[in-house]
Amino acid sequence: MTEDVGSRWQLGPARVLQVALGLVSGSLLVRSWVAARSDFYWDDLILAGRGGSLPLLSADLLIYDHDGHLMPGAFLVAGIATRIAPYQWILPMITMIALQALASYAVFRLLRKILGLRPALLIPLALYLFTPLTVPAFAWWAAALNALPLQIALAWVAGDALELCRTGRRRYAISGLLVTITALLFFEKSVVVPFVAFATVALLAHIDGSPRPLRSTARRGAPLWTGSAVVLGGWAVLYLSTVDSQFEWAGPERAFQLFHHATSLGLVPTLLGGPWTWDRWIPSPPWASPSTSLVVVSWLVLVAVMLATMRSKRRIGAVWVLTAGYFLLSVAAMVITRWGADTTYELAQTLRYFTDTAVILAICTALIVRAPARNPVVVPFPARPVVAATVVAAFLAGSLWSTYTFTRSWAENPTTDYLTTARASLAEHQDAPLLEQPVSIWVLLPVAYPSNLVSRVFAPLPDRPAFSDSTDRLRMLDDSGTVVDAQVTWVRSIEPGAVPDCGHLVDQRSFVPLALDGPLTGWEWTAQLNYLASADGEISVAMEVGDPVRVPVHRGLNSVYVRLTGGGQGLRIKTLTTDLSVCVGVGPVGVVVPK
């Protein structure tokens, strides 16, 4: 009877392959649902704005310091998608799902090389496919264009390294280098890829009892390691010459707090399918908010698993040490590159800074499963698959709930309605230039300047007004994305001029000062110039301290609104058209607000 029960739980290679494909398909269905519930957010607008307005293969687009990132591949993909269908979510969604499918296959391919097609392969595969650790980075297009190519490369190059060391075939070195280069084009953190590949091969050799695993790995994989060193050296030169990285040490107390939030409130609960709940304040992304009981139980389970595996398996100490070291390295990189005066500890709980740890955990699990046992297992055979299936099912249930609660929070995105409304409203108001302004703070905060300006964000749209530093009809986009009539506040006003029936007479090509009724600090101001022009032409307008702006004027009595940067006690105006004279009267200088 026991033998019959045990035989029912045995899975041959063909059945394992079927179950694995089922897990991959199921995870892709879940991720497709997540992607369908997502939309453009924050950096997505920066990528789309630049990709839709700059030449596709230009250095201005591709070799660009994006908040410390060098990611020409991401800008290229965003540029292509934006040119085909500007601000249509379908193409970003397809790219996210396609990259996730490649990452899932790469992890399965690697696990198969480590474990073969046996039932134990399904455990690390399910861990990678469904862990909530990777969900926040997947759901955000800009983050996915960083995270998923790295996950693909970590698994694929490690698999190539294993085959290179086993067979000696150089084609695996070539494909490994090509994948590494591709990953570097999307995310500079991909510099870790060759090191993870080396560690995977060396740990596998160590587990299998090789007397000199480091030496054999270095010798057999030399073509890949040598080529990787050349690639990383060239990439380092390009990165350091392009990116102005701001490294800042947060101090031991703050660094510890970030580590605590990244570990106890971030990574560890995801090992049980947590965090189950998320917090958020818009426009920030959601962050993991596990309960205290989940945190405590997660730590207890992790420690118990570590102790149990160390007692039951041989030669796995280095596996645990290097896995923990990889995660700590990711947290350290976050601490020194993302810490600032306004940084909150919840940043670590967004999980996206160490999402690639999911691949490392899958490798760690596979290596531990493969490691030889210290003593014969005394658990009856039928009980083992039942326990494993129960644990996996519980993990999947928790992970799916965490994915659902994250997606529900993530779907609260003001950018969706803002873009929809702005697209329609801009198309309806093309009769006059729209004065430059930031988009709503619920879409992009001022820290994104100048990428938060409407001329950058909406540059890809074909049906829109021109964006200019001057306009004869003042309008603005309100927080809903609607184009509305606007006015200039009277922060300061232009003093009356001395010329009777004229005010300030500007009839020569040198600057004429227009005094204000008080000083203005250096900032972005809008001046309403009420003028009488003798003919059509152009004038130049500037703050007392600031760069001039060319402004078209029209014959007769008119008003023009000019966006100026600078400050001082007055304005400076001169004519740029021969024989043009302009009389300028009293008018406000301030900020633009809805009328």
Coordinates of C-alpha atoms in Angstrom, one line a residue:
M1 CA 0.0 0.0 0.0
T2 CA 2.8 2.4 0.9
E3 CA 4.5 1.7 -2.4
D4 CA 1.3 2.4 -4.3
V5 CA 0.9 5.8 -2.5
G6 CA 4.5 6.6 -3.2
S7 CA 4.3 5.8 -6.9
R8 CA 1.4 8.2 -7.3
W9 CA 3.6 11.1 -6.1
Q10 CA 6.5 10.2 -8.4
L11 CA 6.9 12.6 -11.3
G12 CA 8.9 11.6 -14.3
P13 CA 10.8 14.1 -16.4
A14 CA 8.0 14.6 -18.8
R15 CA 5.5 15.3 -16.0
V16 CA 7.9 17.7 -14.3
L17 CA 8.3 19.5 -17.5
Q18 CA 4.5 19.8 -17.9
V19 CA 4.1 21.1 -14.3
A20 CA 7.0 23.6 -14.8
L21 CA 5.4 24.9 -18.0
G22 CA 2.1 25.2 -16.1
L23 CA 3.7 27.2 -13.4
V24 CA 5.4 29.5 -15.9
S25 CA 2.1 29.9 -17.8
G26 CA 0.2 30.6 -14.6
S27 CA 2.7 33.2 -13.4
L28 CA 2.6 34.9 -16.8
L29 CA -1.2 35.1 -16.6
V30 CA -0.9 36.7 -13.1
R31 CA 1.7 39.2 -14.4
S32 CA -0.4 40.0 -17.4
W33 CA -3.3 40.9 -15.1
V34 CA -0.9 43.1 -13.0
A35 CA 0.4 44.8 -16.2
A36 CA -3.1 45.4 -17.4
R37 CA -4.0 47.1 -14.2
S38 CA -0.9 49.3 -14.4
D39 CA -0.2 52.5 -16.3
F40 CA 2.4 55.2 -16.9
Y41 CA 4.0 56.4 -13.7
W42 CA 6.7 58.9 -12.8
D43 CA 9.9 57.9 -14.7
D44 CA 7.8 56.4 -17.5
L45 CA 6.9 60.0 -18.5
I46 CA 10.5 60.9 -18.5
L47 CA 11.5 58.0 -20.7
A48 CA 8.5 58.6 -23.0
G49 CA 9.1 62.3 -23.2
R50 CA 12.7 62.0 -24.1
G51 CA 12.2 59.0 -26.3
G52 CA 9.5 60.7 -28.3
S53 CA 11.2 64.0 -28.8
L54 CA 14.9 63.2 -29.3
P55 CA 16.5 61.3 -32.3
L56 CA 16.2 57.6 -31.6
L57 CA 19.9 56.8 -32.0
S58 CA 21.3 60.0 -30.7
A59 CA 23.8 60.3 -27.9
D60 CA 21.4 62.9 -26.3
L61 CA 18.8 60.1 -25.8
L62 CA 20.9 57.0 -25.2
I63 CA 24.0 58.3 -23.3
Y64 CA 22.2 60.2 -20.6
D65 CA 22.6 60.4 -16.9
H66 CA 19.1 59.5 -15.7
D67 CA 19.3 60.0 -11.9
G68 CA 22.5 58.0 -11.7
H69 CA 21.5 55.4 -14.2
L70 CA 23.0 54.8 -17.6
M71 CA 20.4 52.8 -19.5
P72 CA 20.5 53.4 -23.3
G73 CA 18.6 50.1 -24.0
A74 CA 15.7 51.3 -21.8
F75 CA 15.6 54.7 -23.6
L76 CA 15.7 52.9 -27.0
V77 CA 12.8 50.6 -26.1
A78 CA 10.8 53.5 -24.7
G79 CA 11.6 55.7 -27.7
I80 CA 10.4 53.0 -30.2
A81 CA 7.2 52.3 -28.2
T82 CA 6.5 56.0 -27.9
R83 CA 7.0 56.7 -31.6
I84 CA 4.6 53.8 -32.5
A85 CA 1.9 54.7 -30.0
P86 CA 2.6 57.7 -27.8
Y87 CA 1.2 57.2 -24.3
Q88 CA -0.7 54.1 -25.2
W89 CA -0.2 51.5 -22.5
I90 CA -0.5 48.4 -24.7
L91 CA 3.1 48.5 -25.9
P92 CA 4.8 49.0 -22.5
M93 CA 2.5 46.2 -21.2
I94 CA 3.7 43.9 -24.0
T95 CA 7.4 44.7 -23.3
M96 CA 6.9 43.9 -19.6
I97 CA 5.2 40.6 -20.2
A98 CA 7.7 39.6 -22.9
L99 CA 10.7 40.4 -20.7
Q100 CA 9.1 38.5 -17.8
A101 CA 8.6 35.5 -20.1
L102 CA 12.3 35.6 -21.0
A103 CA 13.3 35.9 -17.4
S104 CA 11.0 33.0 -16.4
Y105 CA 12.5 30.8 -19.1
A106 CA 16.1 31.8 -18.2
V107 CA 15.5 30.8 -14.6
F108 CA 13.9 27.5 -15.6
R109 CA 16.8 26.8 -18.0
L110 CA 19.3 27.4 -15.2
L111 CA 17.4 25.3 -12.6
R112 CA 17.2 22.5 -15.1
K113 CA 21.0 22.5 -15.6
I114 CA 21.5 22.4 -11.8
L115 CA 18.8 19.9 -10.8
G116 CA 17.6 18.2 -14.0
L117 CA 13.9 17.5 -14.6
R118 CA 13.1 16.2 -11.2
P119 CA 10.3 17.3 -8.9
A120 CA 12.6 19.3 -6.6
L121 CA 13.1 21.7 -9.5
L122 CA 9.6 23.0 -9.0
I123 CA 10.3 24.4 -5.6
P124 CA 12.9 27.1 -6.6
L125 CA 11.0 27.7 -9.8
A126 CA 7.7 28.5 -8.0
L127 CA 9.7 30.7 -5.5
Y128 CA 11.0 32.8 -8.4
L129 CA 7.8 32.9 -10.5
F130 CA 5.4 33.9 -7.8
T131 CA 7.4 35.8 -5.2
P132 CA 6.0 39.3 -4.4
L133 CA 9.6 40.5 -4.2
T134 CA 9.6 41.0 -8.0
V135 CA 6.1 42.4 -8.4
P136 CA 6.7 46.2 -7.6
A137 CA 9.6 46.4 -10.2
F138 CA 7.6 44.5 -12.8
A139 CA 4.5 46.7 -12.5
W140 CA 6.4 49.9 -13.2
W141 CA 7.5 50.1 -16.8
A142 CA 10.7 52.1 -16.2
A143 CA 11.7 49.8 -13.3
A144 CA 10.9 46.7 -15.3
L145 CA 13.2 47.9 -18.1
N146 CA 16.0 47.9 -15.5
A147 CA 15.1 44.9 -13.4
L148 CA 14.0 42.2 -15.9
P149 CA 17.0 42.4 -18.2
L150 CA 19.2 42.0 -15.1
Q151 CA 17.1 39.0 -14.0
I152 CA 17.4 37.4 -17.4
A153 CA 21.1 37.9 -17.5
L154 CA 21.7 36.6 -14.0
A155 CA 20.1 33.3 -14.9
W156 CA 21.1 33.0 -18.5
V157 CA 24.8 33.8 -18.1
A158 CA 25.1 31.4 -15.1
G159 CA 23.6 28.7 -17.3
D160 CA 26.0 29.5 -20.1
A161 CA 28.9 29.4 -17.6
L162 CA 27.8 26.0 -16.3
E163 CA 27.7 24.6 -19.9
L164 CA 31.1 26.3 -20.8
C165 CA 32.8 24.6 -17.8
R166 CA 31.1 21.3 -18.5
T167 CA 31.6 21.1 -22.2
G168 CA 34.4 23.6 -23.1
R169 CA 32.3 24.9 -26.0
R170 CA 33.3 28.5 -26.7
R171 CA 29.8 29.4 -28.0
Y172 CA 28.6 29.6 -24.4
A173 CA 31.3 32.2 -23.7
I174 CA 30.1 34.2 -26.7
S175 CA 26.4 34.0 -25.8
G176 CA 27.2 34.8 -22.2
L177 CA 29.1 37.9 -23.2
L178 CA 26.4 39.1 -25.5
V179 CA 23.7 38.7 -22.8
T180 CA 25.9 40.5 -20.3
I181 CA 26.4 43.4 -22.7
T182 CA 22.7 43.6 -23.4
A183 CA 21.9 43.7 -19.7
L184 CA 24.4 46.5 -19.1
L185 CA 22.6 48.5 -21.7
F186 CA 19.5 48.4 -19.5
F187 CA 20.9 48.6 -16.0
E188 CA 24.4 49.3 -14.6
K189 CA 23.9 46.9 -11.8
S190 CA 24.4 44.2 -14.4
V191 CA 28.1 44.4 -13.6
V192 CA 27.3 41.7 -11.0
V193 CA 26.3 39.2 -13.7
P194 CA 29.7 37.6 -14.3
F195 CA 30.4 37.4 -10.6
V196 CA 27.1 35.6 -9.9
A197 CA 27.9 33.2 -12.8
F198 CA 31.3 32.4 -11.4
A199 CA 29.9 31.9 -7.9
T200 CA 27.2 29.6 -9.2
V201 CA 29.6 27.4 -11.1
A202 CA 32.1 27.3 -8.2
L203 CA 29.4 26.6 -5.6
L204 CA 28.1 23.8 -7.7
A205 CA 31.5 22.3 -8.1
H206 CA 32.1 22.6 -4.3
I207 CA 28.8 20.9 -3.5
D208 CA 29.6 18.1 -6.0
G209 CA 32.9 17.5 -4.1
S210 CA 35.4 19.1 -6.5
P211 CA 38.7 19.5 -4.5
R212 CA 39.6 22.9 -6.0
P213 CA 36.3 24.5 -7.2
L214 CA 37.7 28.0 -7.5
R215 CA 40.7 27.0 -9.6
S216 CA 38.7 24.7 -11.8
T217 CA 36.0 27.3 -12.4
A218 CA 38.5 30.0 -13.3
R219 CA 40.4 27.7 -15.7
R220 CA 37.4 26.1 -17.5
G221 CA 35.4 29.3 -17.7
A222 CA 38.4 31.5 -18.6
P223 CA 37.0 32.7 -22.0
L224 CA 33.9 34.0 -20.3
W225 CA 35.7 35.6 -17.4
T226 CA 38.3 37.2 -19.5
G227 CA 35.8 38.6 -22.0
S228 CA 33.6 39.8 -19.1
A229 CA 36.6 41.7 -17.6
V230 CA 37.1 43.5 -20.9
V231 CA 33.4 44.3 -21.2
L232 CA 33.2 45.6 -17.6
G233 CA 36.3 47.7 -18.0
G234 CA 34.9 49.4 -21.1
W235 CA 31.6 49.9 -19.5
A236 CA 33.1 51.4 -16.4
V237 CA 34.9 54.0 -18.5
L238 CA 31.7 54.9 -20.3
Y239 CA 29.7 55.0 -17.1
L240 CA 32.1 57.1 -15.1
S241 CA 32.5 59.6 -17.9
T242 CA 28.7 59.9 -18.3
V243 CA 27.1 59.6 -14.9
D244 CA 27.7 62.1 -12.1
S245 CA 26.9 59.7 -9.2
Q246 CA 26.3 61.3 -5.8
F247 CA 27.5 58.9 -3.1
E248 CA 26.5 59.8 0.4
W249 CA 26.9 57.9 3.6
A250 CA 23.8 58.0 5.7
G251 CA 25.6 57.4 9.0
P252 CA 25.6 54.2 11.0
E253 CA 22.2 54.7 12.6
R254 CA 20.3 55.6 9.5
A255 CA 22.1 52.9 7.5
F256 CA 21.0 50.4 10.1
Q257 CA 17.4 51.6 9.9
L258 CA 17.5 51.3 6.1
F259 CA 18.9 47.8 6.5
H260 CA 16.2 46.9 9.0
H261 CA 13.4 48.2 6.7
A262 CA 14.9 46.4 3.7
T263 CA 15.3 43.1 5.5
S264 CA 12.7 42.7 8.3
L265 CA 10.0 44.8 6.6
G266 CA 11.0 44.0 3.0
L267 CA 12.7 40.8 1.9
V268 CA 12.1 38.4 4.7
P269 CA 8.3 38.5 4.7
T270 CA 8.3 37.8 1.0
L271 CA 9.9 34.4 1.7
L272 CA 6.5 33.3 3.1
G273 CA 4.5 35.1 0.4
G274 CA 4.2 38.3 2.3
P275 CA 3.9 41.2 3.0
W276 CA 0.1 40.7 2.3
T277 CA -0.5 44.4 3.0
W278 CA 0.9 47.6 1.5
D279 CA 0.9 51.3 2.4
R280 CA 1.0 54.3 0.1
W281 CA 0.8 58.0 -0.2
I282 CA 0.3 59.3 -3.7
P283 CA 2.4 60.0 -5.7
S284 CA 4.8 57.6 -4.1
P285 CA 4.7 53.9 -5.1
P286 CA 3.3 51.3 -2.6
W287 CA 5.7 49.9 0.1
A288 CA 5.5 46.6 2.0
S289 CA 3.8 46.9 5.3
P290 CA 3.8 43.5 7.0
S291 CA 2.3 42.9 10.4
T292 CA 4.6 42.4 13.3
S293 CA 3.5 38.8 13.7
L294 CA 4.4 38.1 10.0
V295 CA 7.8 39.6 10.5
V296 CA 8.5 37.5 13.6
V297 CA 7.2 34.3 12.0
S298 CA 9.2 35.0 8.8
W299 CA 12.4 35.4 10.7
L300 CA 11.7 32.2 12.8
V301 CA 11.0 30.2 9.7
L302 CA 14.1 31.5 7.9
V303 CA 16.4 30.7 10.8
A304 CA 14.8 27.3 11.2
V305 CA 15.3 26.5 7.5
M306 CA 18.9 27.6 7.6
L307 CA 19.6 25.5 10.7
A308 CA 17.7 22.5 9.3
T309 CA 19.5 22.6 5.9
M310 CA 22.9 23.1 7.6
R311 CA 22.3 20.0 9.7
S312 CA 20.9 17.8 6.9
K313 CA 23.0 18.9 3.9
R314 CA 26.8 19.0 3.4
R315 CA 28.9 21.8 2.0
I316 CA 26.2 24.5 1.8
G317 CA 27.6 27.0 4.3
A318 CA 29.1 29.1 1.5
V319 CA 25.8 29.1 -0.4
W320 CA 24.0 30.8 2.5
V321 CA 26.9 33.2 3.1
L322 CA 27.1 34.3 -0.5
T323 CA 23.3 34.6 -0.9
A324 CA 23.2 36.9 2.2
G325 CA 26.2 38.8 0.9
Y326 CA 24.5 39.5 -2.4
F327 CA 21.4 40.9 -0.7
L328 CA 23.6 43.0 1.7
L329 CA 25.5 44.4 -1.3
S330 CA 22.2 45.4 -2.9
V331 CA 21.1 47.2 0.3
A332 CA 24.5 48.9 0.6
A333 CA 24.2 50.2 -3.0
M334 CA 20.8 51.6 -2.2
V335 CA 22.1 53.2 1.0
I336 CA 25.0 55.1 -0.6
T337 CA 23.3 56.1 -3.9
R338 CA 19.7 56.9 -2.8
W339 CA 20.2 58.4 0.6
G340 CA 19.4 62.1 0.9
A341 CA 17.9 64.6 3.3
D342 CA 14.4 63.8 2.1
T343 CA 14.8 60.1 1.8
T344 CA 12.4 58.0 4.0
Y345 CA 13.0 54.6 5.3
E346 CA 10.0 53.3 3.4
L347 CA 12.1 53.5 0.3
A348 CA 13.7 50.2 1.2
Q349 CA 10.2 48.6 1.6
T350 CA 9.3 49.4 -2.0
L351 CA 11.5 46.2 -2.8
R352 CA 12.6 47.4 -6.3
Y353 CA 16.2 48.0 -5.2
F354 CA 16.8 44.3 -4.6
T355 CA 14.3 42.6 -6.8
D356 CA 17.1 40.6 -8.5
T357 CA 17.6 38.8 -5.2
A358 CA 14.7 36.6 -6.3
V359 CA 17.0 34.9 -8.9
I360 CA 19.7 34.5 -6.3
L361 CA 17.3 32.9 -3.9
A362 CA 16.2 30.4 -6.6
I363 CA 19.8 29.5 -7.3
C364 CA 20.5 29.2 -3.6
T365 CA 17.5 26.8 -3.2
A366 CA 18.5 24.7 -6.1
L367 CA 22.1 24.3 -4.8
I368 CA 20.8 23.3 -1.4
V369 CA 18.5 20.8 -2.9
R370 CA 21.3 19.3 -4.9
A371 CA 23.8 19.2 -2.0
P372 CA 24.4 15.7 -0.6
A373 CA 22.6 14.7 2.6
R374 CA 24.5 14.2 5.8
N375 CA 22.4 11.3 7.0
P376 CA 19.7 9.1 5.4
V377 CA 16.3 10.7 5.4
V378 CA 14.0 8.9 7.9
V379 CA 10.8 10.7 6.8
P380 CA 8.6 8.1 4.9
F381 CA 8.6 8.8 1.2
P382 CA 4.9 9.6 0.7
A383 CA 5.2 12.3 3.4
R384 CA 7.9 14.2 1.7
P385 CA 6.0 15.3 -1.4
V386 CA 2.9 16.0 0.6
V387 CA 4.8 18.3 2.9
A388 CA 6.6 20.0 0.0
A389 CA 3.3 20.4 -1.9
T390 CA 1.6 21.9 1.2
V391 CA 4.5 24.4 1.7
V392 CA 4.5 25.4 -1.9
A393 CA 0.7 25.8 -2.0
A394 CA 0.8 28.0 1.2
F395 CA 3.5 30.1 -0.4
L396 CA 1.6 30.5 -3.6
A397 CA -1.6 31.5 -1.8
G398 CA 0.2 34.1 0.3
S399 CA 2.1 35.4 -2.8
L400 CA -1.1 35.7 -4.9
W401 CA -2.8 37.6 -2.1
S402 CA 0.2 40.0 -1.8
T403 CA 0.2 40.5 -5.6
Y404 CA -3.5 41.3 -5.5
T405 CA -3.2 43.8 -2.6
F406 CA -0.2 45.5 -4.3
T407 CA -2.0 45.8 -7.6
R408 CA -5.1 47.2 -5.9
S409 CA -3.0 49.9 -4.3
W410 CA -0.9 50.5 -7.5
A411 CA -4.0 51.0 -9.6
E412 CA -4.7 54.2 -7.7
N413 CA -2.7 56.3 -10.2
P414 CA -3.6 59.9 -10.8
T415 CA -1.4 59.9 -13.9
T416 CA -3.9 57.7 -15.8
D417 CA -6.7 60.2 -15.7
Y418 CA -4.3 63.1 -16.1
L419 CA -2.8 61.8 -19.4
T420 CA -6.2 60.9 -20.8
T421 CA -7.7 64.3 -20.1
A422 CA -4.6 66.2 -21.2
R423 CA -4.4 64.3 -24.5
A424 CA -8.0 65.3 -25.4
S425 CA -7.8 68.8 -24.0
L426 CA -4.5 69.6 -25.7
A427 CA -5.9 68.4 -29.0
E428 CA -8.8 70.8 -28.7
H429 CA -6.7 73.9 -27.9
Q430 CA -4.1 74.2 -30.7
D431 CA -5.0 77.7 -31.7
A432 CA -2.4 79.4 -29.5
P433 CA 1.0 78.4 -27.9
L434 CA 0.8 77.0 -24.4
L435 CA 3.1 78.7 -22.0
E436 CA 5.7 76.4 -20.4
Q437 CA 4.8 75.0 -17.0
P438 CA 5.3 72.0 -14.8
V439 CA 2.8 69.1 -14.9
S440 CA 0.7 68.4 -11.9
I441 CA 2.6 67.6 -8.7
W442 CA 0.4 64.5 -8.4
V443 CA 2.1 63.3 -11.6
L444 CA 5.7 64.5 -11.3
L445 CA 7.2 66.3 -8.3
P446 CA 9.4 69.4 -8.8
V447 CA 12.5 67.2 -8.1
A448 CA 12.1 65.8 -11.6
Y449 CA 12.8 69.3 -13.1
P450 CA 13.2 69.9 -16.1
S451 CA 11.7 66.6 -17.1
N452 CA 8.4 67.6 -15.3
L453 CA 7.8 70.5 -17.8
V454 CA 4.8 70.1 -20.1
S455 CA 7.0 70.6 -23.2
R456 CA 9.0 67.5 -22.2
V457 CA 6.2 65.3 -21.0
F458 CA 3.8 66.0 -23.9
A459 CA 6.4 66.4 -26.7
P460 CA 5.5 62.9 -28.2
L461 CA 1.8 63.8 -28.8
P462 CA 1.0 64.7 -32.4
D463 CA -2.1 66.7 -31.7
R464 CA -1.2 69.5 -29.3
P465 CA -0.4 73.2 -29.3
A466 CA 3.1 74.5 -29.5
F467 CA 4.9 75.0 -26.2
S468 CA 6.6 78.4 -25.9
D469 CA 8.0 81.0 -23.6
S470 CA 5.5 83.5 -24.8
T471 CA 1.8 83.4 -25.9
D472 CA -0.9 86.0 -26.7
R473 CA -3.5 83.8 -25.0
L474 CA -2.8 82.7 -21.5
R475 CA -3.8 79.1 -20.7
M476 CA -2.6 76.4 -18.5
L477 CA -3.1 72.7 -17.6
D478 CA -4.8 72.3 -14.3
D479 CA -4.3 69.3 -12.0
S480 CA -6.8 67.3 -13.9
G481 CA -5.0 67.8 -17.2
T482 CA -7.6 70.2 -18.6
V483 CA -6.5 73.2 -20.6
V484 CA -8.1 76.2 -18.8
D485 CA -7.9 80.0 -19.2
A486 CA -5.4 81.5 -16.8
Q487 CA -4.2 84.8 -15.4
V488 CA -1.0 86.3 -13.9
T489 CA -1.0 87.1 -10.2
W490 CA 0.2 90.6 -9.1
V491 CA 3.3 89.6 -7.2
R492 CA 4.9 92.6 -8.6
S493 CA 3.7 95.1 -11.3
I494 CA 5.5 97.1 -14.0
E495 CA 5.6 100.8 -12.9
P496 CA 4.0 103.4 -15.2
G497 CA 6.4 104.8 -17.8
A498 CA 7.3 108.5 -18.3
V499 CA 6.2 108.9 -21.9
P500 CA 2.7 110.5 -22.1
D501 CA 0.1 108.3 -23.8
C502 CA 2.7 105.5 -24.1
G503 CA 4.3 104.5 -20.9
H504 CA 7.6 102.8 -21.6
L505 CA 8.7 103.6 -25.2
V506 CA 10.9 100.9 -26.7
D507 CA 12.1 102.0 -30.1
Q508 CA 15.7 101.1 -30.3
R509 CA 17.8 98.0 -30.4
S510 CA 19.3 98.5 -26.9
F511 CA 17.6 97.3 -23.7
V512 CA 15.2 99.7 -22.0
P513 CA 14.7 99.1 -18.3
L514 CA 11.1 98.7 -17.0
A515 CA 11.1 99.2 -13.2
L516 CA 8.9 97.0 -10.9
D517 CA 7.2 98.1 -7.8
G518 CA 9.5 95.8 -5.7
P519 CA 12.3 93.3 -6.1
L520 CA 11.8 89.7 -7.3
T521 CA 14.1 86.8 -6.2
G522 CA 15.6 84.5 -8.8
W523 CA 12.8 82.2 -10.0
E524 CA 10.5 81.5 -12.9
W525 CA 8.1 84.3 -13.4
T526 CA 5.5 85.3 -16.0
A527 CA 5.1 88.9 -17.1
Q528 CA 2.0 90.3 -18.7
L529 CA 3.1 92.9 -21.2
N530 CA 0.3 95.2 -22.3
Y531 CA 1.7 96.9 -25.4
L532 CA 1.0 99.0 -28.5
A533 CA 3.2 98.1 -31.4
S534 CA 3.7 100.1 -34.6
A535 CA 4.1 96.9 -36.7
D536 CA 4.5 93.2 -36.5
G537 CA 7.9 92.1 -35.3
E538 CA 10.0 90.7 -32.4
I539 CA 11.2 92.1 -29.1
S540 CA 13.6 90.6 -26.5
V541 CA 12.5 90.5 -22.9
A542 CA 14.5 89.6 -19.8
M543 CA 14.5 90.0 -16.0
E544 CA 17.1 92.4 -14.7
V545 CA 19.2 89.3 -14.0
G546 CA 18.4 86.5 -16.4
D547 CA 18.5 85.3 -19.9
P548 CA 16.4 87.1 -22.6
V549 CA 13.5 85.6 -24.4
R550 CA 12.5 86.4 -28.0
V551 CA 8.8 87.4 -28.1
P552 CA 6.7 88.0 -31.3
V553 CA 4.4 91.1 -31.2
H554 CA 1.6 92.2 -33.4
R555 CA 0.6 95.7 -34.7
G556 CA -1.9 97.5 -32.5
L557 CA -3.0 97.2 -28.9
N558 CA -2.4 93.7 -27.6
S559 CA -1.1 91.7 -24.6
V560 CA 1.5 89.0 -24.5
Y561 CA 2.5 86.7 -21.7
V562 CA 6.2 85.9 -21.3
R563 CA 7.8 83.3 -19.1
L564 CA 11.1 84.6 -17.7
T565 CA 13.8 83.1 -15.5
G566 CA 15.7 85.4 -13.1
G567 CA 15.1 88.2 -10.7
G568 CA 15.9 91.8 -9.8
Q569 CA 14.3 95.2 -9.6
G570 CA 12.8 95.3 -13.1
L571 CA 12.6 94.0 -16.7
R572 CA 14.7 94.7 -19.7
I573 CA 13.1 95.1 -23.2
K574 CA 14.6 95.9 -26.6
T575 CA 13.3 95.6 -30.2
L576 CA 14.7 93.1 -32.6
T577 CA 12.9 94.3 -35.7
T578 CA 14.1 97.4 -37.6
D579 CA 11.8 100.5 -37.3
L580 CA 9.6 98.7 -34.7
S581 CA 8.5 100.8 -31.8
V582 CA 6.5 99.5 -28.8
C583 CA 4.8 101.2 -26.0
V584 CA 4.5 99.1 -22.8
G585 CA 2.1 99.9 -20.0
V586 CA 1.4 98.7 -16.5
G587 CA 1.0 95.0 -16.0
P588 CA 1.6 92.2 -13.5
V589 CA 4.7 90.0 -13.0
G590 CA 4.0 86.9 -11.0
V591 CA 2.9 83.3 -11.4
V592 CA 0.2 81.8 -13.6
V593 CA -3.0 80.5 -12.0
P594 CA -6.4 79.4 -13.3
K595 CA -8.7 82.3 -14.0

